[in-house]
Short mmCIF file of C-alpha atoms in Angstrom, two decimals:
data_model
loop_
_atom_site.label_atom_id
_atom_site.label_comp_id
_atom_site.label_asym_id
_atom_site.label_seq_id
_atom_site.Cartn_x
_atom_site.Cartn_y
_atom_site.Cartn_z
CA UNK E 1 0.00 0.00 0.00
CA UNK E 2 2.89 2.75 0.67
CA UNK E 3 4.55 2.07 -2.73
CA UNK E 4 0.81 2.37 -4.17
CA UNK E 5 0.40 5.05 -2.35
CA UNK E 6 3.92 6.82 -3.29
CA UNK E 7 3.16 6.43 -7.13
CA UNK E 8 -0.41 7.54 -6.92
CA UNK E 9 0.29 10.70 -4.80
CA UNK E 10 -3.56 11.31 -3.91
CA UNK E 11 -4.00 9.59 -0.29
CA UNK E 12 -8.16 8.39 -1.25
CA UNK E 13 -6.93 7.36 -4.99
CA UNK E 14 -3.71 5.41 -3.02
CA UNK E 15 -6.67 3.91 -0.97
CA UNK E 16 -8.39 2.10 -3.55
CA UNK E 17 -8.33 -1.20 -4.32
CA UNK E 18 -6.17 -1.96 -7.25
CA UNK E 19 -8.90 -3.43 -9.42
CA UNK E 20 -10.70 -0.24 -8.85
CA UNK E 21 -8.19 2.06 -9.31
CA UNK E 22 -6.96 0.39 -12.88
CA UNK E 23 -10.49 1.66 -14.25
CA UNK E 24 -9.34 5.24 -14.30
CA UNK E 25 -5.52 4.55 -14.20
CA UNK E 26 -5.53 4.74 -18.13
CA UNK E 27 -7.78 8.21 -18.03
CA UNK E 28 -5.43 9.93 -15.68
CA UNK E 29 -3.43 12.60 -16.98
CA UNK E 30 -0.98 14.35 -14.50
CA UNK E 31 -0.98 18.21 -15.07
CA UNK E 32 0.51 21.04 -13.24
CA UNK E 33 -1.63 23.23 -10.65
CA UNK E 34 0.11 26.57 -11.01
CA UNK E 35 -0.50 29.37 -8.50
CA UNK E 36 -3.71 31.12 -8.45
CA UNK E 37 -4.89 29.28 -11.38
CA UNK E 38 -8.74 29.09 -11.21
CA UNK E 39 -9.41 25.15 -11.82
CA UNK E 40 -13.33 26.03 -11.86
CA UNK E 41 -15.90 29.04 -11.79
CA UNK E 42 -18.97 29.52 -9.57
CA UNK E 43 -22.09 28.52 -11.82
CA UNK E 44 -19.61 27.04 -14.72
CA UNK E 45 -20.38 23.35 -16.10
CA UNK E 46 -17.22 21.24 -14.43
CA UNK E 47 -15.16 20.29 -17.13
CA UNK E 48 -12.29 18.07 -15.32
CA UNK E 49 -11.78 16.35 -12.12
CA UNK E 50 -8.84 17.34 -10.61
CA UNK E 51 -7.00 14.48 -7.18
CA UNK E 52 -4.42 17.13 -5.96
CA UNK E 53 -0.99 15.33 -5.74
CA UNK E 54 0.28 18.34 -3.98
CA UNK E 55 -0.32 21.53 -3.62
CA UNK E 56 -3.45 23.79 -1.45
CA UNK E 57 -6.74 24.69 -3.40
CA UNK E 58 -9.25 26.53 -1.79
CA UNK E 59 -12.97 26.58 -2.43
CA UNK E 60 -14.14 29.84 -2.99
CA UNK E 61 -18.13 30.86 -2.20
CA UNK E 62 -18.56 33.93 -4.28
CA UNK E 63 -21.86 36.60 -3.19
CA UNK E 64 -24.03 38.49 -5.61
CA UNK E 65 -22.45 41.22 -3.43
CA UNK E 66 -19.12 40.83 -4.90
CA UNK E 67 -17.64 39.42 -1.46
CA UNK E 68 -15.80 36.31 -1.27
CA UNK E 69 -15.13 33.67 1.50
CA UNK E 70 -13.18 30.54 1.62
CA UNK E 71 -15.37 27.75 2.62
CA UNK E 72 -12.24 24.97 2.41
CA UNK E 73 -8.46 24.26 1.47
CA UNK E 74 -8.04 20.91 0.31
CA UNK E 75 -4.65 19.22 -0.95
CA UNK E 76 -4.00 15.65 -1.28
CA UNK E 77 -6.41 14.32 0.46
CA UNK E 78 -9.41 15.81 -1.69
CA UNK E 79 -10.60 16.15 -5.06
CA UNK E 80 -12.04 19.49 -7.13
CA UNK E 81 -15.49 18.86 -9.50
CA UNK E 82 -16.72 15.38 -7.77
CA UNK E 83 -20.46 16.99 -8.02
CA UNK E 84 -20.37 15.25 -11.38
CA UNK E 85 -20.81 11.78 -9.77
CA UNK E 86 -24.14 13.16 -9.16
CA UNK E 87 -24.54 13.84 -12.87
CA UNK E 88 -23.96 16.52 -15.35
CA UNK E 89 -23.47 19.84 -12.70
CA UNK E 90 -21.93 23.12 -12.53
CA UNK E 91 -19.65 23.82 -10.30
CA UNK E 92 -21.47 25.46 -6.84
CA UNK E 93 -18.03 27.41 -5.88
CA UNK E 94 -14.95 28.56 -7.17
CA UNK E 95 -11.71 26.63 -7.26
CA UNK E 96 -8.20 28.45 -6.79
CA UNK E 97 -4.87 26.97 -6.14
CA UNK E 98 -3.03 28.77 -3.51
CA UNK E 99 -0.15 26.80 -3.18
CA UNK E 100 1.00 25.27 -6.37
CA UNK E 101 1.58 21.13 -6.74
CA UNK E 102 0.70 18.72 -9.49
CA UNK E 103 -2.82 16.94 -10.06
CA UNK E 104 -3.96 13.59 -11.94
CA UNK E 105 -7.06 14.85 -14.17
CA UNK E 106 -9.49 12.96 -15.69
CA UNK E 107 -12.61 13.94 -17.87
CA UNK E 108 -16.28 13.43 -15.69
CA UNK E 109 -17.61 11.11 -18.39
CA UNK E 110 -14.58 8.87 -18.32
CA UNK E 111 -15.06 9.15 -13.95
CA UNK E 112 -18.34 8.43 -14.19
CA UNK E 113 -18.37 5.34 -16.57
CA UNK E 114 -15.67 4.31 -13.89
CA UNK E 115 -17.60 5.23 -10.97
CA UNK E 116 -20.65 2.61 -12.71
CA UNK E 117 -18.73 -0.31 -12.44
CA UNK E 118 -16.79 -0.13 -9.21
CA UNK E 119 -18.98 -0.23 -5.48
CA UNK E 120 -14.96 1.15 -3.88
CA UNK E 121 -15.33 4.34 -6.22
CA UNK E 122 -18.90 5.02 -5.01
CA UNK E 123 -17.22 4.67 -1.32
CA UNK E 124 -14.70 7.27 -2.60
CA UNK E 125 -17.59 9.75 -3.34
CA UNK E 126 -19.04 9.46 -0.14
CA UNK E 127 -15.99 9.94 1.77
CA UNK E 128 -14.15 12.93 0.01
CA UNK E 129 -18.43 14.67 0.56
CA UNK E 130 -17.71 13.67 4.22
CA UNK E 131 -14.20 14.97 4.31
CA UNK E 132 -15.48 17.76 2.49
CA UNK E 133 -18.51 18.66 4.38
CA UNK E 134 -16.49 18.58 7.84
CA UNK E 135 -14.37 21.24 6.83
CA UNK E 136 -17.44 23.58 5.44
CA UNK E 137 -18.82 23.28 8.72
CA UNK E 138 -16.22 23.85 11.11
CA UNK E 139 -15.34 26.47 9.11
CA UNK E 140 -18.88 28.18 9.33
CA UNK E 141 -18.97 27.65 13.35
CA UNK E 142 -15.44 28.67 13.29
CA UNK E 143 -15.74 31.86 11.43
CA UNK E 144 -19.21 32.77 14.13
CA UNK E 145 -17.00 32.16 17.05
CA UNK E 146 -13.20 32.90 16.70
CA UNK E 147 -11.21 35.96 16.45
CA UNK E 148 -9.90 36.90 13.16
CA UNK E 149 -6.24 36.11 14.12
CA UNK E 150 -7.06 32.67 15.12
CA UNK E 151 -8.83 31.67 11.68
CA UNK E 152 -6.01 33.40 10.19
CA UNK E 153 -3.33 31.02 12.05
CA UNK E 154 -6.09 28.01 11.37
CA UNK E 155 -5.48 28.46 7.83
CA UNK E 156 -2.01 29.29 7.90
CA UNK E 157 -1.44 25.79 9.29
CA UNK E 158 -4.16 24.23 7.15
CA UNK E 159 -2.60 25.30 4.25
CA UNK E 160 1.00 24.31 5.15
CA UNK E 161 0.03 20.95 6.09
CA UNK E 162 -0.48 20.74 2.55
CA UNK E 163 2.91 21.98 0.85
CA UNK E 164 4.30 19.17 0.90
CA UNK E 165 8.10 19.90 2.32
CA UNK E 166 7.90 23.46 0.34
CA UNK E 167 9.30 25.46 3.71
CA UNK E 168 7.84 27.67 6.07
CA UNK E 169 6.92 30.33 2.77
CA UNK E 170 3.85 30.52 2.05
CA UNK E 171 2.80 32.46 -1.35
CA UNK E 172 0.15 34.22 0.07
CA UNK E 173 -1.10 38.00 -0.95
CA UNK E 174 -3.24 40.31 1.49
CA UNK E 175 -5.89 39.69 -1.54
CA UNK E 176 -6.22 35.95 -0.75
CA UNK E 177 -6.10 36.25 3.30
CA UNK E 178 -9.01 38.82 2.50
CA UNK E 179 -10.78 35.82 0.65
CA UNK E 180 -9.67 33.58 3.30
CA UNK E 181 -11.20 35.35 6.00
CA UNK E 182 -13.85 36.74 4.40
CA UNK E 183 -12.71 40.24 5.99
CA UNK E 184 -11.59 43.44 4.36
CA UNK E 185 -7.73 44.13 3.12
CA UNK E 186 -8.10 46.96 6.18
CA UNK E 187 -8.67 43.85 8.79
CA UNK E 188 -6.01 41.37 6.97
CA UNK E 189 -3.42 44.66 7.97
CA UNK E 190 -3.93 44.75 11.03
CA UNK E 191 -4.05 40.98 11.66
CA UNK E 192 -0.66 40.30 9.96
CA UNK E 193 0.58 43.28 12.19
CA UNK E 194 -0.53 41.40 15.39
CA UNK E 195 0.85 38.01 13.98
CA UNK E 196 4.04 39.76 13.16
CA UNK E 197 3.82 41.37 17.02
CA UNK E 198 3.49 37.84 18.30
CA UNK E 199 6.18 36.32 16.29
CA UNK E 200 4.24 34.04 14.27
CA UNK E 201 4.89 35.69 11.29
CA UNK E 202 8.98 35.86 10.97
CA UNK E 203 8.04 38.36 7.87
CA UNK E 204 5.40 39.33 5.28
CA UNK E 205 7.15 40.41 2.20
CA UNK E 206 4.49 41.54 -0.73
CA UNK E 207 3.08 38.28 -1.91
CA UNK E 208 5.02 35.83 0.65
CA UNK E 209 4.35 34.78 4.65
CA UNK E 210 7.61 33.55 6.14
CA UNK E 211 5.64 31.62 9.40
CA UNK E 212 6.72 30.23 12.63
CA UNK E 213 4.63 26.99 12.49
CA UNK E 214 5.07 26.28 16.26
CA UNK E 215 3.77 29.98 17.62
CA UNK E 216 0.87 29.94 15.11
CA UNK E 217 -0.18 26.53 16.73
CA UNK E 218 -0.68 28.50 20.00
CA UNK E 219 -2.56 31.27 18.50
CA UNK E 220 -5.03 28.69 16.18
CA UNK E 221 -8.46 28.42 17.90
CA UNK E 222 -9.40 24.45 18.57
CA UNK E 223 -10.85 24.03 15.57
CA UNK E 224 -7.56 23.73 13.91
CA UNK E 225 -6.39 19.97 15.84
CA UNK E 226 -10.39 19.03 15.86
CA UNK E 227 -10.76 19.36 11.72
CA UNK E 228 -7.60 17.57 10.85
CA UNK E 229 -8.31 14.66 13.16
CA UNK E 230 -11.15 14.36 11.56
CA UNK E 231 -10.71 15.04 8.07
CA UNK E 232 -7.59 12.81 8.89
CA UNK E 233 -9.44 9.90 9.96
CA UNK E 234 -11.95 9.87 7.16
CA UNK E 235 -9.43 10.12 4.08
CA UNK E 236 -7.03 6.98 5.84
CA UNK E 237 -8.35 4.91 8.59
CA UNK E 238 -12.34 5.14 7.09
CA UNK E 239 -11.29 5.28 3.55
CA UNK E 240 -8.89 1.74 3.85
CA UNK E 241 -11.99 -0.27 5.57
CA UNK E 242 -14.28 0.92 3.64
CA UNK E 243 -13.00 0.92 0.25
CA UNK E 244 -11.68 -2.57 0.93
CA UNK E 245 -15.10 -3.70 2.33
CA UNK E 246 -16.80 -2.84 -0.95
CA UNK E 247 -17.78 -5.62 -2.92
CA UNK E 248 -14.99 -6.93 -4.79
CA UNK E 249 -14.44 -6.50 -9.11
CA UNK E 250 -14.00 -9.56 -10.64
CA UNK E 251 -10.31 -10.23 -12.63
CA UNK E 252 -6.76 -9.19 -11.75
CA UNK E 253 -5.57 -5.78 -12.58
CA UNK E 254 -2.67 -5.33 -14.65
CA UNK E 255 1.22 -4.97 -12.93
CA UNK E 256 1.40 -1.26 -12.75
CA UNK E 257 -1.12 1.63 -13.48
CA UNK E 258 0.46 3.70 -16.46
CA UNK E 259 -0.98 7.12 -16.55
CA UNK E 260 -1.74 8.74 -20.08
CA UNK E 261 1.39 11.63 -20.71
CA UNK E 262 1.54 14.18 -18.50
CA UNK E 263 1.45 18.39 -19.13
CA UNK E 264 4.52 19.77 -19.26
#
């Protein structure tokens, strides 16, 4: 399972049994997530599925006001346009990458022809919705009971527990810690000031957070330890037993899992 898991790079994909994961082996195409690219519009048919490799993407809920909040960061352990197991959607939020990584795509018709034939896939759904709808809810009681600097360290942290060994840099503008928190550029000011006051922000160069992960840990409201155990738990320890109690596919899968070319 950790060699799987190595080659695959997305923990749930890593977790699937390797009859069920040969179905979309051949459709997966390994692409680049570069910074700030938006992977999906608010109201826009979804077009790809993206299983981060590495690399943060936030969910974006956009207002008819204009105002923007992040409802989730997801990296490896998540996927981007899975409302098409559901059926021909459009996407219900916006998708940004915040920290860049790599991602295996694959088209929704090709998932879903997939997702027909294999009871560990429709598992899969229902655990990255899980994963997926813990986050959107802490968040939400989070953001009604927390100070500002405390989400702000929250997702700090959430977002560097998904770069992978990229350093204590994170490439984050006051525009996107605005989106984060949901606050104006006026608030995000005068929260990096007090995080820079406490220490747990060595620096804040335009465009770049140089953090002190162990000081931002203290500042972090509970929320932070209580939604990774969780979200933890559901994409290894419930994702293994269930994915492997799903009725198994008939046949042997072939010796390794070629994906098509990647993007260069």
């Amino acid at each position: 399972m950790v060699e799987h898991a190595t080659r695959v790079g997305n923990r749930l994909l890593a977790a699937l049994p390797p009859a069920d994961f040969a179905l979309l082996a051949p459709h997966l195409r390994k692409v680049p997530l570069l910074h700030d690219a938006v992977l999906v519009r608010s109201g826009d048919r979804i077009e790809h599925l993206y299983f981060p490799c590495s690399g943060a993407i936030a969910f974006i809920m956009e207002l008819p006001n204009g105002q923007t909040a992040a409802t989730a960061v997801i990296g490896n352990d998540g996927a981007v346009g899975l409302m098409t197991a559901l059926g021909p959607h459009r996407s219900p939020m916006t998708a940004v990458v915040r920290v860049a990584g790599t991602a295996l795509q694959i088209s929704p018709a090709r998932f879903q022809t997939a997702l027909e034939r294999s009871p560990a896939l429709r598992s899969l759904v229902q655990l990255l919705s899980r994963a997926l709808m813990t986050q959107v809810q802490h968040v939400a009681a989070c953001n009604a009971l927390h100070s500002v600097e405390a989400r702000l360290a929250r997702w700090l942290l959430h977002i560097h527990d998904r770069t992978d060994g990229g350093g204590d840099v994170l490439p984050l503008t006051q525009e996107t810690l605005s989106e984060l928190l949901g606050v104006r550029r006026t608030t995000v000011t005068h929260v990096v000031s007090a995080l820079r006051t406490s220490r747990a922000l060595k620096s804040s160069r335009r465009g770049q957070l140089d953090i002190d992960r162990q000081r931002l840990e203290v500042i972090a409201c509970e929320c932070y330890k209580v939604m990774s155990r969780r979200i933890d738990r559901i994409v290894s320890q419930d994702a293994v037993r269930l994915l492997h109690a799903a009725p198994a596919r008939s046949g042997c899968p072939p010796p390794d899992f070629p994906f098509a070319k990647t993007d260069s």
